[in-house]
C-alpha cells in the first residue's frame, strides 16, 4: 500500500506539480489548499507524511501543525 502524503499548499500550480511528482514515486497524495481543510483531511486519512506550507489562508501552517500534535 503506498504511503499517504498530506500536501497543504494554497498555490494551485505548485500543489499540482508536487502532487504529480509524488504520484510518480508511488505516493497517495491528499491535497488541501487551506489550514482548515488540512486538519479535516488529516483526521480522515491519517497521513504518514505532511508537507505543509506556512503562509496559508484561514489557519497558518504553524497553527495547523500545533493542532495536528
mmCIF file of N, CA and C in Angstrom:
data_model
loop_
_atom_site.group_PDB
_atom_site.id
_atom_site.type_symbol
_atom_site.label_atom_id
_atom_site.label_comp_id
_atom_site.label_asym_id
_atom_site.label_seq_id
_atom_site.Cartn_x
_atom_site.Cartn_y
_atom_site.Cartn_z
ATOM 1 N N UNK A 1 0.842 -1.180 0.000
ATOM 2 C CA UNK A 1 0.000 0.000 0.000
ATOM 3 C C UNK A 1 0.895 1.253 0.000
ATOM 4 N N UNK A 2 0.658 2.184 -0.912
ATOM 5 C CA UNK A 2 1.505 3.380 -0.983
ATOM 6 C C UNK A 2 1.293 4.279 0.240
ATOM 7 N N UNK A 3 2.331 5.007 0.635
ATOM 8 C CA UNK A 3 2.184 5.925 1.769
ATOM 9 C C UNK A 3 1.242 7.069 1.413
ATOM 10 N N UNK A 4 0.529 7.529 2.414
ATOM 11 C CA UNK A 4 -0.375 8.666 2.240
ATOM 12 C C UNK A 4 0.367 9.932 2.635
ATOM 13 N N UNK A 5 0.377 10.905 1.720
ATOM 14 C CA UNK A 5 1.029 12.191 1.950
ATOM 15 C C UNK A 5 -0.039 13.272 1.923
ATOM 16 N N UNK A 6 -0.115 14.055 2.984
ATOM 17 C CA UNK A 6 -0.988 15.223 3.005
ATOM 18 C C UNK A 6 -0.167 16.419 2.556
ATOM 19 N N UNK A 7 -0.553 16.990 1.437
ATOM 20 C CA UNK A 7 0.108 18.163 0.875
ATOM 21 C C UNK A 7 -0.791 19.374 1.117
ATOM 22 N N UNK A 8 -0.255 20.365 1.800
ATOM 23 C CA UNK A 8 -1.029 21.575 2.110
ATOM 24 C C UNK A 8 -0.330 22.754 1.457
ATOM 25 N N UNK A 9 -0.922 23.248 0.383
ATOM 26 C CA UNK A 9 -0.316 24.325 -0.418
ATOM 27 C C UNK A 9 -1.436 25.113 -1.075
ATOM 28 N N UNK A 10 -1.443 26.432 -0.884
ATOM 29 C CA UNK A 10 -2.508 27.253 -1.458
ATOM 30 C C UNK A 10 -2.254 27.672 -2.897
ATOM 31 N N UNK A 11 -1.050 27.541 -3.388
ATOM 32 C CA UNK A 11 -0.742 27.849 -4.786
ATOM 33 C C UNK A 11 -1.094 26.618 -5.639
ATOM 34 N N UNK A 12 -2.110 26.758 -6.467
ATOM 35 C CA UNK A 12 -2.622 25.623 -7.238
ATOM 36 C C UNK A 12 -1.572 25.004 -8.152
ATOM 37 N N UNK A 13 -0.790 25.833 -8.825
ATOM 38 C CA UNK A 13 0.217 25.320 -9.757
ATOM 39 C C UNK A 13 1.275 24.507 -9.003
ATOM 40 N N UNK A 14 1.752 25.045 -7.910
ATOM 41 C CA UNK A 14 2.747 24.337 -7.108
ATOM 42 C C UNK A 14 2.165 23.050 -6.517
ATOM 43 N N UNK A 15 0.919 23.128 -6.033
ATOM 44 C CA UNK A 15 0.240 21.941 -5.488
ATOM 45 C C UNK A 15 0.133 20.848 -6.543
ATOM 46 N N UNK A 16 -0.240 21.211 -7.754
ATOM 47 C CA UNK A 16 -0.363 20.233 -8.841
ATOM 48 C C UNK A 16 0.998 19.624 -9.207
ATOM 49 N N UNK A 17 2.028 20.447 -9.246
ATOM 50 C CA UNK A 17 3.368 19.965 -9.585
ATOM 51 C C UNK A 17 3.885 18.980 -8.528
ATOM 52 N N UNK A 18 3.722 19.323 -7.262
ATOM 53 C CA UNK A 18 4.179 18.430 -6.187
ATOM 54 C C UNK A 18 3.359 17.147 -6.172
ATOM 55 N N UNK A 19 2.062 17.260 -6.383
ATOM 56 C CA UNK A 19 1.201 16.072 -6.433
ATOM 57 C C UNK A 19 1.646 15.131 -7.548
ATOM 58 N N UNK A 20 1.914 15.672 -8.711
ATOM 59 C CA UNK A 20 2.372 14.855 -9.837
ATOM 60 C C UNK A 20 3.699 14.175 -9.512
ATOM 61 N N UNK A 21 4.625 14.930 -8.943
ATOM 62 C CA UNK A 21 5.939 14.368 -8.597
ATOM 63 C C UNK A 21 5.822 13.245 -7.578
ATOM 64 N N UNK A 22 5.019 13.438 -6.549
ATOM 65 C CA UNK A 22 4.852 12.404 -5.526
ATOM 66 C C UNK A 22 4.115 11.185 -6.068
ATOM 67 N N UNK A 23 3.172 11.406 -6.943
ATOM 68 C CA UNK A 23 2.438 10.288 -7.538
ATOM 69 C C UNK A 23 3.360 9.406 -8.371
ATOM 70 N N UNK A 24 4.352 9.997 -8.981
ATOM 71 C CA UNK A 24 5.303 9.240 -9.806
ATOM 72 C C UNK A 24 6.196 8.323 -8.980
ATOM 73 N N UNK A 25 6.333 8.594 -7.696
ATOM 74 C CA UNK A 25 7.126 7.724 -6.818
ATOM 75 C C UNK A 25 6.205 6.907 -5.907
ATOM 76 N N UNK A 26 4.995 6.660 -6.401
ATOM 77 C CA UNK A 26 4.040 5.765 -5.764
ATOM 78 C C UNK A 26 3.561 6.229 -4.392
ATOM 79 N N UNK A 27 3.260 7.518 -4.274
ATOM 80 C CA UNK A 27 2.641 8.043 -3.062
ATOM 81 C C UNK A 27 1.183 8.373 -3.361
ATOM 82 N N UNK A 28 0.343 8.171 -2.384
ATOM 83 C CA UNK A 28 -1.055 8.590 -2.484
ATOM 84 C C UNK A 28 -1.136 9.981 -1.875
ATOM 85 N N UNK A 29 -1.454 10.980 -2.677
ATOM 86 C CA UNK A 29 -1.430 12.370 -2.238
ATOM 87 C C UNK A 29 -2.846 12.852 -1.964
ATOM 88 N N UNK A 30 -3.018 13.393 -0.766
ATOM 89 C CA UNK A 30 -4.258 14.060 -0.377
ATOM 90 C C UNK A 30 -3.892 15.536 -0.273
ATOM 91 N N UNK A 31 -4.556 16.402 -1.035
ATOM 92 C CA UNK A 31 -4.156 17.808 -1.105
ATOM 93 C C UNK A 31 -5.216 18.724 -0.496
ATOM 94 N N UNK A 32 -4.714 19.741 0.193
ATOM 95 C CA UNK A 32 -5.566 20.778 0.782
ATOM 96 C C UNK A 32 -5.008 22.133 0.386
ATOM 97 N N UNK A 33 -5.891 23.126 0.297
ATOM 98 C CA UNK A 33 -5.412 24.464 -0.056
ATOM 99 C C UNK A 33 -5.552 25.476 1.073
ATOM 100 N N UNK A 34 -5.991 25.029 2.254
ATOM 101 C CA UNK A 34 -6.000 25.909 3.423
ATOM 102 C C UNK A 34 -5.873 25.065 4.694
ATOM 103 N N UNK A 35 -5.623 25.735 5.789
ATOM 104 C CA UNK A 35 -5.365 25.042 7.037
ATOM 105 C C UNK A 35 -6.549 24.257 7.581
ATOM 106 N N UNK A 36 -7.732 24.802 7.477
ATOM 107 C CA UNK A 36 -8.913 24.103 7.988
ATOM 108 C C UNK A 36 -9.166 22.810 7.215
ATOM 109 N N UNK A 37 -9.039 22.868 5.918
ATOM 110 C CA UNK A 37 -9.209 21.674 5.092
ATOM 111 C C UNK A 37 -8.122 20.647 5.421
ATOM 112 N N UNK A 38 -6.909 21.108 5.664
ATOM 113 C CA UNK A 38 -5.811 20.209 6.006
ATOM 114 C C UNK A 38 -6.108 19.427 7.280
ATOM 115 N N UNK A 39 -6.628 20.088 8.291
ATOM 116 C CA UNK A 39 -6.947 19.416 9.551
ATOM 117 C C UNK A 39 -8.032 18.360 9.354
ATOM 118 N N UNK A 40 -9.049 18.692 8.576
ATOM 119 C CA UNK A 40 -10.121 17.731 8.310
ATOM 120 C C UNK A 40 -9.590 16.515 7.545
ATOM 121 N N UNK A 41 -8.757 16.744 6.536
ATOM 122 C CA UNK A 41 -8.202 15.634 5.757
ATOM 123 C C UNK A 41 -7.238 14.785 6.595
ATOM 124 N N UNK A 42 -6.471 15.419 7.466
ATOM 125 C CA UNK A 42 -5.543 14.677 8.320
ATOM 126 C C UNK A 42 -6.308 13.749 9.259
ATOM 127 N N UNK A 43 -7.404 14.221 9.786
ATOM 128 C CA UNK A 43 -8.209 13.394 10.686
ATOM 129 C C UNK A 43 -8.841 12.220 9.927
ATOM 130 N N UNK A 44 -9.275 12.468 8.708
ATOM 131 C CA UNK A 44 -9.945 11.442 7.913
ATOM 132 C C UNK A 44 -8.973 10.393 7.369
ATOM 133 N N UNK A 45 -7.796 10.824 6.897
ATOM 134 C CA UNK A 45 -6.899 9.923 6.166
ATOM 135 C C UNK A 45 -5.676 9.453 6.944
ATOM 136 N N UNK A 46 -5.340 10.099 8.063
ATOM 137 C CA UNK A 46 -4.191 9.707 8.887
ATOM 138 C C UNK A 46 -2.915 9.533 8.051
ATOM 139 N N UNK A 47 -2.403 10.617 7.447
ATOM 140 C CA UNK A 47 -1.234 10.511 6.558
ATOM 141 C C UNK A 47 0.043 10.131 7.303
ATOM 142 N N UNK A 48 0.949 9.499 6.570
ATOM 143 C CA UNK A 48 2.252 9.165 7.130
ATOM 144 C C UNK A 48 3.215 10.357 7.048
ATOM 145 N N UNK A 49 2.957 11.278 6.112
ATOM 146 C CA UNK A 49 3.814 12.439 5.913
ATOM 147 C C UNK A 49 2.941 13.652 5.620
ATOM 148 N N UNK A 50 3.317 14.806 6.181
ATOM 149 C CA UNK A 50 2.618 16.066 5.905
ATOM 150 C C UNK A 50 3.630 17.048 5.338
ATOM 151 N N UNK A 51 3.346 17.562 4.152
ATOM 152 C CA UNK A 51 4.124 18.645 3.548
ATOM 153 C C UNK A 51 3.268 19.897 3.681
ATOM 154 N N UNK A 52 3.717 20.836 4.491
ATOM 155 C CA UNK A 52 2.856 21.924 4.948
ATOM 156 C C UNK A 52 3.453 23.286 4.627
ATOM 157 N N UNK A 53 2.727 24.066 3.853
ATOM 158 C CA UNK A 53 3.080 25.457 3.595
ATOM 159 C C UNK A 53 2.844 26.239 4.892
ATOM 160 N N UNK A 54 3.627 27.265 5.127
ATOM 161 C CA UNK A 54 3.472 28.062 6.338
ATOM 162 C C UNK A 54 2.459 29.190 6.140
ATOM 163 N N UNK A 55 2.520 29.865 4.998
ATOM 164 C CA UNK A 55 1.641 31.007 4.739
ATOM 165 C C UNK A 55 0.373 30.533 4.034
ATOM 166 N N UNK A 56 -0.634 30.210 4.834
ATOM 167 C CA UNK A 56 -1.892 29.678 4.312
ATOM 168 C C UNK A 56 -3.051 30.593 4.690
ATOM 169 N N UNK A 57 -4.123 30.558 3.905
ATOM 170 C CA UNK A 57 -5.332 31.272 4.318
ATOM 171 C C UNK A 57 -6.001 30.546 5.492
ATOM 172 N N UNK A 58 -6.791 31.264 6.231
ATOM 173 C CA UNK A 58 -7.540 30.782 7.404
ATOM 174 C C UNK A 58 -6.605 30.451 8.556
ATOM 175 N N UNK A 59 -6.065 29.258 8.603
ATOM 176 C CA UNK A 59 -5.095 28.881 9.643
ATOM 177 C C UNK A 59 -3.725 28.787 9.001
ATOM 178 N N UNK A 60 -2.717 29.432 9.598
ATOM 179 C CA UNK A 60 -1.379 29.321 9.012
ATOM 180 C C UNK A 60 -0.773 27.965 9.345
ATOM 181 N N UNK A 61 0.342 27.655 8.711
ATOM 182 C CA UNK A 61 0.973 26.359 8.869
ATOM 183 C C UNK A 61 1.400 26.059 10.299
ATOM 184 N N UNK A 62 1.823 27.080 11.032
ATOM 185 C CA UNK A 62 2.222 26.865 12.423
ATOM 186 C C UNK A 62 1.025 26.415 13.271
ATOM 187 N N UNK A 63 -0.116 27.033 13.054
ATOM 188 C CA UNK A 63 -1.324 26.674 13.805
ATOM 189 C C UNK A 63 -1.812 25.273 13.412
ATOM 190 N N UNK A 64 -1.729 24.958 12.132
ATOM 191 C CA UNK A 64 -2.113 23.624 11.683
ATOM 192 C C UNK A 64 -1.234 22.570 12.364
ATOM 193 N N UNK A 65 0.081 22.803 12.385
ATOM 194 C CA UNK A 65 0.986 21.835 12.996
ATOM 195 C C UNK A 65 0.711 21.708 14.493
ATOM 196 N N UNK A 66 0.432 22.813 15.155
ATOM 197 C CA UNK A 66 0.115 22.760 16.583
ATOM 198 C C UNK A 66 -1.116 21.893 16.830
ATOM 199 N N UNK A 67 -2.122 22.045 15.982
ATOM 200 C CA UNK A 67 -3.355 21.267 16.159
ATOM 201 C C UNK A 67 -3.192 19.812 15.743
ATOM 202 N N UNK A 68 -2.261 19.535 14.847
ATOM 203 C CA UNK A 68 -2.015 18.131 14.463
ATOM 204 C C UNK A 68 -1.322 17.363 15.576
ATOM 205 N N UNK A 69 -0.541 18.045 16.387
ATOM 206 C CA UNK A 69 0.147 17.379 17.502
ATOM 207 C C UNK A 69 -0.844 17.134 18.557
#
